[in-house]
CSV table of C-alpha atoms and ligand atoms in Angstrom, one decimal:
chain,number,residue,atom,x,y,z
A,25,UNK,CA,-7.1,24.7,1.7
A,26,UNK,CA,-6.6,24.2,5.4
A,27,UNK,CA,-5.8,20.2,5.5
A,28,UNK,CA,-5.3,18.2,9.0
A,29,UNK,CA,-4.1,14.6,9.5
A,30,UNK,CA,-4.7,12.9,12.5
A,31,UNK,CA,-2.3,10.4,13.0
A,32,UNK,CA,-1.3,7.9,15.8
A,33,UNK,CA,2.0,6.1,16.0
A,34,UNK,CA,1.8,2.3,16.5
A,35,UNK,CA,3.6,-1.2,16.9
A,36,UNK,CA,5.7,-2.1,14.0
A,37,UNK,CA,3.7,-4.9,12.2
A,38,UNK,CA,6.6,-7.1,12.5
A,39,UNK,CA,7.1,-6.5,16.2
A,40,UNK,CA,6.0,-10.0,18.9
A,41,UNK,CA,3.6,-8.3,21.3
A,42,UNK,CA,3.9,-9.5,24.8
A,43,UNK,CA,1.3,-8.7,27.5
A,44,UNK,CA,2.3,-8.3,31.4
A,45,UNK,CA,0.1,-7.6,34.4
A,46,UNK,CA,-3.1,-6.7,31.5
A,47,UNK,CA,-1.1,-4.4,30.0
A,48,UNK,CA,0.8,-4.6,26.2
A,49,UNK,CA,4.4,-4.5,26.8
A,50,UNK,CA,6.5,-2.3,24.5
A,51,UNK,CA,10.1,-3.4,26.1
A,52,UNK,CA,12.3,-2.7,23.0
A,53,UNK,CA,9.5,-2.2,20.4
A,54,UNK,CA,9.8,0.1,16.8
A,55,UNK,CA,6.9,2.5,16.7
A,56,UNK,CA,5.8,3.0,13.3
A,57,UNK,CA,3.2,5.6,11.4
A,58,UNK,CA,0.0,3.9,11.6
A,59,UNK,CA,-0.7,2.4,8.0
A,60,UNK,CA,-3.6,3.7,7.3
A,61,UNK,CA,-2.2,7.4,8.7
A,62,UNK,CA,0.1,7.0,5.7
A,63,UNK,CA,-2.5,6.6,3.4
A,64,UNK,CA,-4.2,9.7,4.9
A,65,UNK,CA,-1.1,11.8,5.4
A,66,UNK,CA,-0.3,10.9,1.4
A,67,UNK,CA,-3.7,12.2,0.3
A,68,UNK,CA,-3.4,15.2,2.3
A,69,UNK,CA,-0.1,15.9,0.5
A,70,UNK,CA,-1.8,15.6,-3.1
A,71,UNK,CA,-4.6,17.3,-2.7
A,72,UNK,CA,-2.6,20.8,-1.1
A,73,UNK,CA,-0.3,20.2,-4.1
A,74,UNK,CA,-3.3,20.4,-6.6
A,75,UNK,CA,-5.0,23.3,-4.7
A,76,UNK,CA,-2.7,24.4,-2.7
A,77,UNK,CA,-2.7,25.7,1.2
A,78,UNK,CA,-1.4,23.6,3.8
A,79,UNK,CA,-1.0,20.4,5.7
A,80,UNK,CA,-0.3,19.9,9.4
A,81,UNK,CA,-0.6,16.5,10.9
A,82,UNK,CA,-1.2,16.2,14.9
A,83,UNK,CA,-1.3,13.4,17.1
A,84,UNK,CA,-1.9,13.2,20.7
A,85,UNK,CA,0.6,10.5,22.4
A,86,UNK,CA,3.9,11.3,24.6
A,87,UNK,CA,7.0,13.1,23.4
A,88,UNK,CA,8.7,9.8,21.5
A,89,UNK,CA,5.7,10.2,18.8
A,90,UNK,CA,7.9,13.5,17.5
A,91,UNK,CA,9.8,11.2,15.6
A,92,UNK,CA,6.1,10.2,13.6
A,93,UNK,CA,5.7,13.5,13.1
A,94,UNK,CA,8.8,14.2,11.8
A,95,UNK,CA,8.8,11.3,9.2
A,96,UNK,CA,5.6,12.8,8.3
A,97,UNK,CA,7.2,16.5,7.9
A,98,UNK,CA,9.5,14.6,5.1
A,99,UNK,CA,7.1,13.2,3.7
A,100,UNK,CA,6.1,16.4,2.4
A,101,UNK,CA,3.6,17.6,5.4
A,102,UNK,CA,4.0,21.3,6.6
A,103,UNK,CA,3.3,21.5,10.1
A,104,UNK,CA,2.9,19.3,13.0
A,105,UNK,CA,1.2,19.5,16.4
A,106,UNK,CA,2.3,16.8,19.6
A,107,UNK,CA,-0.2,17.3,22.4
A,108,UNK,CA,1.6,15.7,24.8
A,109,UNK,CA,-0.5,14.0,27.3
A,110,UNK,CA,2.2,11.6,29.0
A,111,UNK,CA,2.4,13.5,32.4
A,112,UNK,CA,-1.2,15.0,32.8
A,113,UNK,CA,-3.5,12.0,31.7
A,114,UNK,CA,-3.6,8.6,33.4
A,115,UNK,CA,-6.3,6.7,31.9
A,116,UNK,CA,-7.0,7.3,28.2
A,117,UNK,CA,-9.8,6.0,25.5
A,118,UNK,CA,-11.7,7.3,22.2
A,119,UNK,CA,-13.6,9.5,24.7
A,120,UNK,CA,-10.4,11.3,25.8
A,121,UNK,CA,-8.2,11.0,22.9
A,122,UNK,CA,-11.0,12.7,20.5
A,123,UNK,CA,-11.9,15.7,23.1
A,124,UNK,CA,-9.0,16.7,23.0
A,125,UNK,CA,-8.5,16.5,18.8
A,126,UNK,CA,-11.9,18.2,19.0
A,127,UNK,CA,-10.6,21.2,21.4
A,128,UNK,CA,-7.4,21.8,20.1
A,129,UNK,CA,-9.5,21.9,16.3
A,130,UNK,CA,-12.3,23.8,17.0
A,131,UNK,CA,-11.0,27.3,17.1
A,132,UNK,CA,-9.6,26.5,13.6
A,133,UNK,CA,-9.8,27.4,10.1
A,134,UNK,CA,-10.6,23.4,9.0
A,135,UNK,CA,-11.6,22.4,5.3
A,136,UNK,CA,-10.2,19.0,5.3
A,137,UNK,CA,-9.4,16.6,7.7
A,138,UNK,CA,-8.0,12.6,7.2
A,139,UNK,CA,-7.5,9.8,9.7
A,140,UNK,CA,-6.7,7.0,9.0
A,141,UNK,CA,-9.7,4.2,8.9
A,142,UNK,CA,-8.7,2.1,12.0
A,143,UNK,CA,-5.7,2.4,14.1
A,144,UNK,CA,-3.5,-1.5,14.0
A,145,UNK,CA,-3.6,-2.0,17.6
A,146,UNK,CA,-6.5,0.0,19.2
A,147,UNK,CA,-8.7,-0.9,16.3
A,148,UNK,CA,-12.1,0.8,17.3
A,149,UNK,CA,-12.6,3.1,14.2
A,150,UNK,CA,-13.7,5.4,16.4
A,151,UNK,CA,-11.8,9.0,16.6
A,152,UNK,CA,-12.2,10.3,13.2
A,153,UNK,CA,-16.0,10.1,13.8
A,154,UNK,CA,-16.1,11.3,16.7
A,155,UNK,CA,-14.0,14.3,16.1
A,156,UNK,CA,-16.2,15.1,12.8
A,157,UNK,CA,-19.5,14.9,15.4
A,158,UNK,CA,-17.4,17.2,18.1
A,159,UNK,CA,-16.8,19.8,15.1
A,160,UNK,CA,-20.2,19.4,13.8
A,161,UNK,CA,-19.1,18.5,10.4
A,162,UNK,CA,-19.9,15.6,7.9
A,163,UNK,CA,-17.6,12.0,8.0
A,164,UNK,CA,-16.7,9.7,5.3
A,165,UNK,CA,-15.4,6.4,6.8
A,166,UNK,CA,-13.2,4.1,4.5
A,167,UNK,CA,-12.7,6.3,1.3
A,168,UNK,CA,-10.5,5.1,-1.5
A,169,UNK,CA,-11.1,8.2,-3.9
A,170,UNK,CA,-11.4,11.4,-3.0
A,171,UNK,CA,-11.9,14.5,-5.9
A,172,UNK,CA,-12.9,17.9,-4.4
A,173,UNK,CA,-14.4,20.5,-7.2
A,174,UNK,CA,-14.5,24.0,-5.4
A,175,UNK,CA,-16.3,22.8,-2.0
A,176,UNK,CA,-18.1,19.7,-3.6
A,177,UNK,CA,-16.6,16.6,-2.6
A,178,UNK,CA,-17.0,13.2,-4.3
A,179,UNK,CA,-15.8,10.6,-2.4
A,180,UNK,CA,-15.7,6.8,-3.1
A,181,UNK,CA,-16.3,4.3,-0.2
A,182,UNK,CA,-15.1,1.1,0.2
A,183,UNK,CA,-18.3,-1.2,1.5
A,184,UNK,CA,-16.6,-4.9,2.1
A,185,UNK,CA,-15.2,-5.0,-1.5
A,186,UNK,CA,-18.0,-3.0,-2.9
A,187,UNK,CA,-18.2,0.8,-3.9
A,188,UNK,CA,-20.4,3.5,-2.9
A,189,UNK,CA,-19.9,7.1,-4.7
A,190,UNK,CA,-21.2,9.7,-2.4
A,191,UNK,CA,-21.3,13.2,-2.7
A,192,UNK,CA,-20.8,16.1,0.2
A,193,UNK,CA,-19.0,19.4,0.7
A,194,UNK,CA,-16.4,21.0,2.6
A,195,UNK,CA,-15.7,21.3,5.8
A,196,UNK,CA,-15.5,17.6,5.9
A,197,UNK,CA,-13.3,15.0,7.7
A,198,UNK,CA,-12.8,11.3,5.7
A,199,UNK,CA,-11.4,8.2,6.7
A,200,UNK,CA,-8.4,6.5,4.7
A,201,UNK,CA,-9.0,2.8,3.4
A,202,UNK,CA,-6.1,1.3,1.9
A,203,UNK,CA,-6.1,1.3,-2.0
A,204,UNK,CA,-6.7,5.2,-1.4
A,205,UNK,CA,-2.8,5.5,-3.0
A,206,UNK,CA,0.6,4.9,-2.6
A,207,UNK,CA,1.9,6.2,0.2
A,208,UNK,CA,5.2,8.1,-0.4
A,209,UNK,CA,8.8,7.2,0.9
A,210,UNK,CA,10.6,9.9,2.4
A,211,UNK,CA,13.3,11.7,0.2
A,212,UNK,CA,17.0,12.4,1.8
A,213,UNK,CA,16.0,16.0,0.8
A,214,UNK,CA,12.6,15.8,2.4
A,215,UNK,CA,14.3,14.3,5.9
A,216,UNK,CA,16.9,17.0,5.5
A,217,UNK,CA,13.5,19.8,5.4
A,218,UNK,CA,11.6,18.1,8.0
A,219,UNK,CA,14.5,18.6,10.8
A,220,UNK,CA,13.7,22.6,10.0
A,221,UNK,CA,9.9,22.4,9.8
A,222,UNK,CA,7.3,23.7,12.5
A,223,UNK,CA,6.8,21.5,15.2
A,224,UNK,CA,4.0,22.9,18.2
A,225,UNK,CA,4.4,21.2,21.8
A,226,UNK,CA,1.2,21.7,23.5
A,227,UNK,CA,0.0,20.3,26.8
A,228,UNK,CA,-3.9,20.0,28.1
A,229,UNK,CA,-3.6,23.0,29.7
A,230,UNK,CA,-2.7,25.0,26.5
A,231,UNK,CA,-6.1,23.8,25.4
A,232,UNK,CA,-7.7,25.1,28.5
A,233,UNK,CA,-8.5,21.2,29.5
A,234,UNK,CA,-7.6,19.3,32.8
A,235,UNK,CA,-7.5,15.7,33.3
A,236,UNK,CA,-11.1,15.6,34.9
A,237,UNK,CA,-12.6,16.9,31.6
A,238,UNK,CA,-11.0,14.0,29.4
A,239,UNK,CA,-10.9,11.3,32.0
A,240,UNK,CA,-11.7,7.8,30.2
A,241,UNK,CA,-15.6,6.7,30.0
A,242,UNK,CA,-14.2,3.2,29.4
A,243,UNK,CA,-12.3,0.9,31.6
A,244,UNK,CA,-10.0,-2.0,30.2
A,245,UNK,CA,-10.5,-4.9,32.5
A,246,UNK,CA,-8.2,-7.4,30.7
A,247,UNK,CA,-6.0,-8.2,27.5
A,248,UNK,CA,-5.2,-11.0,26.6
A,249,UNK,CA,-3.7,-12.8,24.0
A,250,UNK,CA,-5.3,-15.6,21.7
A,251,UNK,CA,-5.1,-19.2,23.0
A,252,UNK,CA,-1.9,-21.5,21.1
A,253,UNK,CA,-3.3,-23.4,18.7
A,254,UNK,CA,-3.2,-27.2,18.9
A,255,UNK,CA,-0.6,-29.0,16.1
A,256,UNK,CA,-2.7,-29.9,13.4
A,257,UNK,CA,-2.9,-34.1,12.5
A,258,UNK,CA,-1.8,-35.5,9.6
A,259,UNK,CA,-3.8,-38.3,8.2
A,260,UNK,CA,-1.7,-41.8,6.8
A,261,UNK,CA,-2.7,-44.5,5.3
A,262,UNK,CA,-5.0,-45.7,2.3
A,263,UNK,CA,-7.7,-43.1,1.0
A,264,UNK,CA,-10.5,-44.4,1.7
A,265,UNK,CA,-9.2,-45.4,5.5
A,266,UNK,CA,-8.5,-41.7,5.7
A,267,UNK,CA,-12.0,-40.8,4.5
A,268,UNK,CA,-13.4,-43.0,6.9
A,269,UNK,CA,-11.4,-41.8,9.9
A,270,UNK,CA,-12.1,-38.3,8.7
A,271,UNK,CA,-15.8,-39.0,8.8
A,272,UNK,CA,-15.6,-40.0,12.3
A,273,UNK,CA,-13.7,-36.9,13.6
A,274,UNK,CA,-16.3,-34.7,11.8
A,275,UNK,CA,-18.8,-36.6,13.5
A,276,UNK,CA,-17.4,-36.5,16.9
A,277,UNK,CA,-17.3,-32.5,16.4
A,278,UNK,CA,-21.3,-32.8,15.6
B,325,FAD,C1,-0.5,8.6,25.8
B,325,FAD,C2,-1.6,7.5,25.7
B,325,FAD,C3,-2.0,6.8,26.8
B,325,FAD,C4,-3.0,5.8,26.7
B,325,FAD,N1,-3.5,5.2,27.8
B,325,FAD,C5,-4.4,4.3,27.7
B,325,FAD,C6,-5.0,3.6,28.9
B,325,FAD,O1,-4.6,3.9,30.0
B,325,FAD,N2,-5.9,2.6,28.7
B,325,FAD,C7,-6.3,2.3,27.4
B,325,FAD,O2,-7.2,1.4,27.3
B,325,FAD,N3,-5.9,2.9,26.3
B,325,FAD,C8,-4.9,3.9,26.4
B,325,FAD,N4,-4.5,4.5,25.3
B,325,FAD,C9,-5.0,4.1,24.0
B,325,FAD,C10,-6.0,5.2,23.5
B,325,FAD,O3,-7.1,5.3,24.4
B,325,FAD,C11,-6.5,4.7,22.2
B,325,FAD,O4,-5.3,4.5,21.4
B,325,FAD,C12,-7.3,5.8,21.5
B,325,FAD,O5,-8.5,6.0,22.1
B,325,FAD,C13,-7.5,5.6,20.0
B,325,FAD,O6,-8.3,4.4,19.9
B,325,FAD,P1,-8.0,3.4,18.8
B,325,FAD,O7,-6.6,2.9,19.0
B,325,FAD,O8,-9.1,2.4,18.8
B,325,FAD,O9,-8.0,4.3,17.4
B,325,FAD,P2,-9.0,4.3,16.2
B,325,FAD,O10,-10.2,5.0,16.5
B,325,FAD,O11,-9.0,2.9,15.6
B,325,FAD,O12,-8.1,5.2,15.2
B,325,FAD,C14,-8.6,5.6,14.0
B,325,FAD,C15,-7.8,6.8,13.5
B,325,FAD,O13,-7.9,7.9,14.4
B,325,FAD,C16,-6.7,8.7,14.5
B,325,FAD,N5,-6.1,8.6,15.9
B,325,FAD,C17,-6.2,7.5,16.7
B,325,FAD,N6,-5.5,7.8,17.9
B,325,FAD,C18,-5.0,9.0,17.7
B,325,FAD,C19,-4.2,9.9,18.5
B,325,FAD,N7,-3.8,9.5,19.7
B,325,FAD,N8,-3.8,11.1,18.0
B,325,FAD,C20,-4.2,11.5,16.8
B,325,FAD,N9,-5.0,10.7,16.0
B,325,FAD,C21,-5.4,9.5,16.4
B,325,FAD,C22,-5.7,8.0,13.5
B,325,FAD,O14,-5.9,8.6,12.2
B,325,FAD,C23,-6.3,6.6,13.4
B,325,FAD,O15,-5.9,5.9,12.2
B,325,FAD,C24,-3.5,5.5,25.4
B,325,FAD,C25,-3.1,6.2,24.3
B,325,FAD,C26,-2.1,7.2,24.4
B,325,FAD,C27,-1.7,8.0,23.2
């Protein structure tokens, strides 16, 4: 079994974003595995334990996304790819970061490959998609089971709460909804491993690309962040005066 995970590092969930001249500021922030990666890179690990083969996880970022890569090494993953795009790319989106996923894949041996569903911060749902359309293979969005029987596939969907049990064969990429599992901590042993495991550098032109060929269909024109919310009120006094007064804010709001 021939297993990829894509991954993409993110803000730490616990991390204040601030924005700057329309851009997100990352002054001092702690990158994290995207969550639903984990979920992905987890299920990637079970499935090569029960039919063996192997799993490399790749993401395309600048060189400080190693350190992803490595804590998904320890978590049990064999082999990872950084396409480093820091110096060569100026404008990325979905459009960019998938052609490239899709080039570097294409020339590969492929059975399975996971994403996570939607990246915490870019939150389009849109690379593992469009990779599986760039391959010409099948997609699962939002899986939370996942049993593979020679190359059948049955998968189980999540659909807003409710369940949908399709069925589809390999070569196939799926996308990982939470409740898929329980994402594994790395072991001391399995950080010890991961320092000695493959990692691949490659840059766009190790893919045969140049900036032109990836260059952003989208443009960002602003980011912003929500508008403070006003202090609530506290209403005083008898019920019924607070029922009435109640009434009349409602009504003003009509
Ligand atoms: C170096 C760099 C420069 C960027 N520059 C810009 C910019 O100038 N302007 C701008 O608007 N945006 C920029 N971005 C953001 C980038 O365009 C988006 O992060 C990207 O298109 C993914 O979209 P998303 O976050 O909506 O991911 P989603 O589609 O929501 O992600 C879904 C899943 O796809 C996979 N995935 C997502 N991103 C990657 C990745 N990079 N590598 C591997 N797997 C991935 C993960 O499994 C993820 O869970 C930049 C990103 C990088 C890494």
């Amino acid at each position: 079994m021939n297993i990829f995970v894509i991954t993409k590092r993110t803000f730490d969930t616990e991390e204040r974003i601030f924005v700057s001249n329309r851009n997100i500021s990352d002054d001092g922030a702690e990158y994290i595995i995207n969550p639903y990666d984990e979920y992905a890179i987890e299920e990637a690990i079970r499935v090569r334990d029960e039919l063996g083969g192997e799993v490399t996880v790749m993401t395309v970022d600048g060189e400080e996304a190693e350190k992803q890569l490595r804590t998904a090494l320890a978590m049990g993953a064999d082999k990872a790819v950084l396409i480093n795009i820091e110096d060569d790319v100026e404008d990325s989106d979905q459009f960019t970061i998938s052609t490239i996923i899709g080039e570097y894949l294409k020339d590969k041996e492929v059975d399975l490959i996971l994403a996570g569903n939607v990246a915490i911060d870019g939150g389009s749902g849109q690379i593992g998609p469009r990779v599986a359309h760039i391959l010409g293979i099948p997609y699962v969005t939002t899986i939370t089971k996942l049993e593979i029987t020679g190359d059948k596939v049955l998968l189980t969907k999540d659909v807003e709460g409710d369940s949908e049990i399709i069925e589809t064969s390999l070569p196939l990429l799926v996308t990982a909804q939470q409740g898929l599992n329980d994402p594994r901590y790395p072991s001391l042993p399995g950080i010890m491993k991961a320092r000695k495991k493959p990692l691949e550098a490659l840059e766009l032109d190790d893919l045969d690309l140049d900036e032109d060929d990836v260059k952003a269909k989208t443009e960002t024109v602003d980011i912003f962040l929500p508008p403070a919310k006003s202090a609530g009120r506290i209403l005083e006094g008898d019920i019924e005066d607070q029922v009435k007064e109640l009434a009349g804010l409602l009504n003003k709001l009509v």
